[in-house]
Coordinates of C-alpha atoms in Angstrom, one line a residue:
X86 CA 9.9 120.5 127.5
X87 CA 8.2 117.7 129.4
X88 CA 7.8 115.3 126.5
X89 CA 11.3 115.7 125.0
X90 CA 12.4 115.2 129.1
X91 CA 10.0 112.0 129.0
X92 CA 10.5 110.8 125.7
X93 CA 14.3 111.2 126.2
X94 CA 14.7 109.8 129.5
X95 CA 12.5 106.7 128.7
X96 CA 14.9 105.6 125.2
X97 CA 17.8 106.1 127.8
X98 CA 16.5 103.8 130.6
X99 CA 15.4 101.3 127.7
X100 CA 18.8 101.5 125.5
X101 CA 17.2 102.9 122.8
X102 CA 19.3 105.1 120.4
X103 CA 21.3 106.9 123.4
X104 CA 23.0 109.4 121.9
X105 CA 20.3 110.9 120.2
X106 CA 18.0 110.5 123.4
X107 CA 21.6 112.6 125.6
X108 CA 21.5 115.3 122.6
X109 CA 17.6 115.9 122.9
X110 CA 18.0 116.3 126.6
X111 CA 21.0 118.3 126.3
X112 CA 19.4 120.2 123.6
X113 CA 16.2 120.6 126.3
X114 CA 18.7 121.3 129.3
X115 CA 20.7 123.9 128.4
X116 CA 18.1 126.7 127.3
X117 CA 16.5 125.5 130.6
X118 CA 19.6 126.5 132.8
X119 CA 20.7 129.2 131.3
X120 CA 17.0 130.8 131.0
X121 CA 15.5 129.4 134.2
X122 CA 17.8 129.8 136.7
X123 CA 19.4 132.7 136.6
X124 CA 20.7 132.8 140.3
X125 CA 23.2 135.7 139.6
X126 CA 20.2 138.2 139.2
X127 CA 18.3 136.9 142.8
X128 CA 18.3 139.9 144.9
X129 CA 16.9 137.6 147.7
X130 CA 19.4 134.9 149.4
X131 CA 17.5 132.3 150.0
X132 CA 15.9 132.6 146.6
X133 CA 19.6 133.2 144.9
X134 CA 21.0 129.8 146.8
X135 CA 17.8 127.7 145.8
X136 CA 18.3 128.7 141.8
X137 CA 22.2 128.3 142.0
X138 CA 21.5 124.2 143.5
X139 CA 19.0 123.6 140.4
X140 CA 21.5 125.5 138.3
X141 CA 24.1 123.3 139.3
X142 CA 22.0 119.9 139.0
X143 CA 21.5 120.9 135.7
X144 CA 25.1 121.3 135.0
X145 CA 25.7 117.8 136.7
X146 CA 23.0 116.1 134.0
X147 CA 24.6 117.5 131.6
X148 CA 28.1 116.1 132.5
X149 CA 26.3 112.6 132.5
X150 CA 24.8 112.7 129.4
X151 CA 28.0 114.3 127.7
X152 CA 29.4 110.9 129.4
X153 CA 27.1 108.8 127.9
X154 CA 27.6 110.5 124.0
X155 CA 31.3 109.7 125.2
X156 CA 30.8 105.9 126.1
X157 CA 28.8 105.1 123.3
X158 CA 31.0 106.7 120.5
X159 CA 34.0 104.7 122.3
X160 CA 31.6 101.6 122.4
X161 CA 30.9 102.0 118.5
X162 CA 34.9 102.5 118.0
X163 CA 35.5 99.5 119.6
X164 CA 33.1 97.2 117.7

């Protein structure tokens, strides 16, 4: 999990091979989110409301690196 997140995040900082580096991570995020926090099963408030924010940050990376598969396929259309 932490070198695909490392390894992934590094080729997107650098510009190297982007859409491969979004799938990996979206390929690493997803099982993450879905399996790690599971806020609709928190019995405890405070717990529930801390896994739904890193739930939802989750989703938000996800919606940026679904936009960045999108720019670069537009980008490659364009050329």
């Amino acid at each position: 999990h932490g070198t695909v997140n490392l390894v992934g995040g590094l080729m997107l900082a650098l510009g190297i091979k982007p859409r491969l580096a979004s799938w990996a991570l979206i390929g690493n995020l997803i099982p993450t989110t879905l399996g790690g926090h599971r806020f609709w099963e928190e019995d405890d408030e405070g717990a529930k409301i801390g896994q739904m924010v890193h739930f939802m940050k989750n989703l938000s990376l996800l919606g940026g690196l679904v936009s960045v598969i999108a720019g670069e396929r537009a980008r490659q259309s364009a050329q």
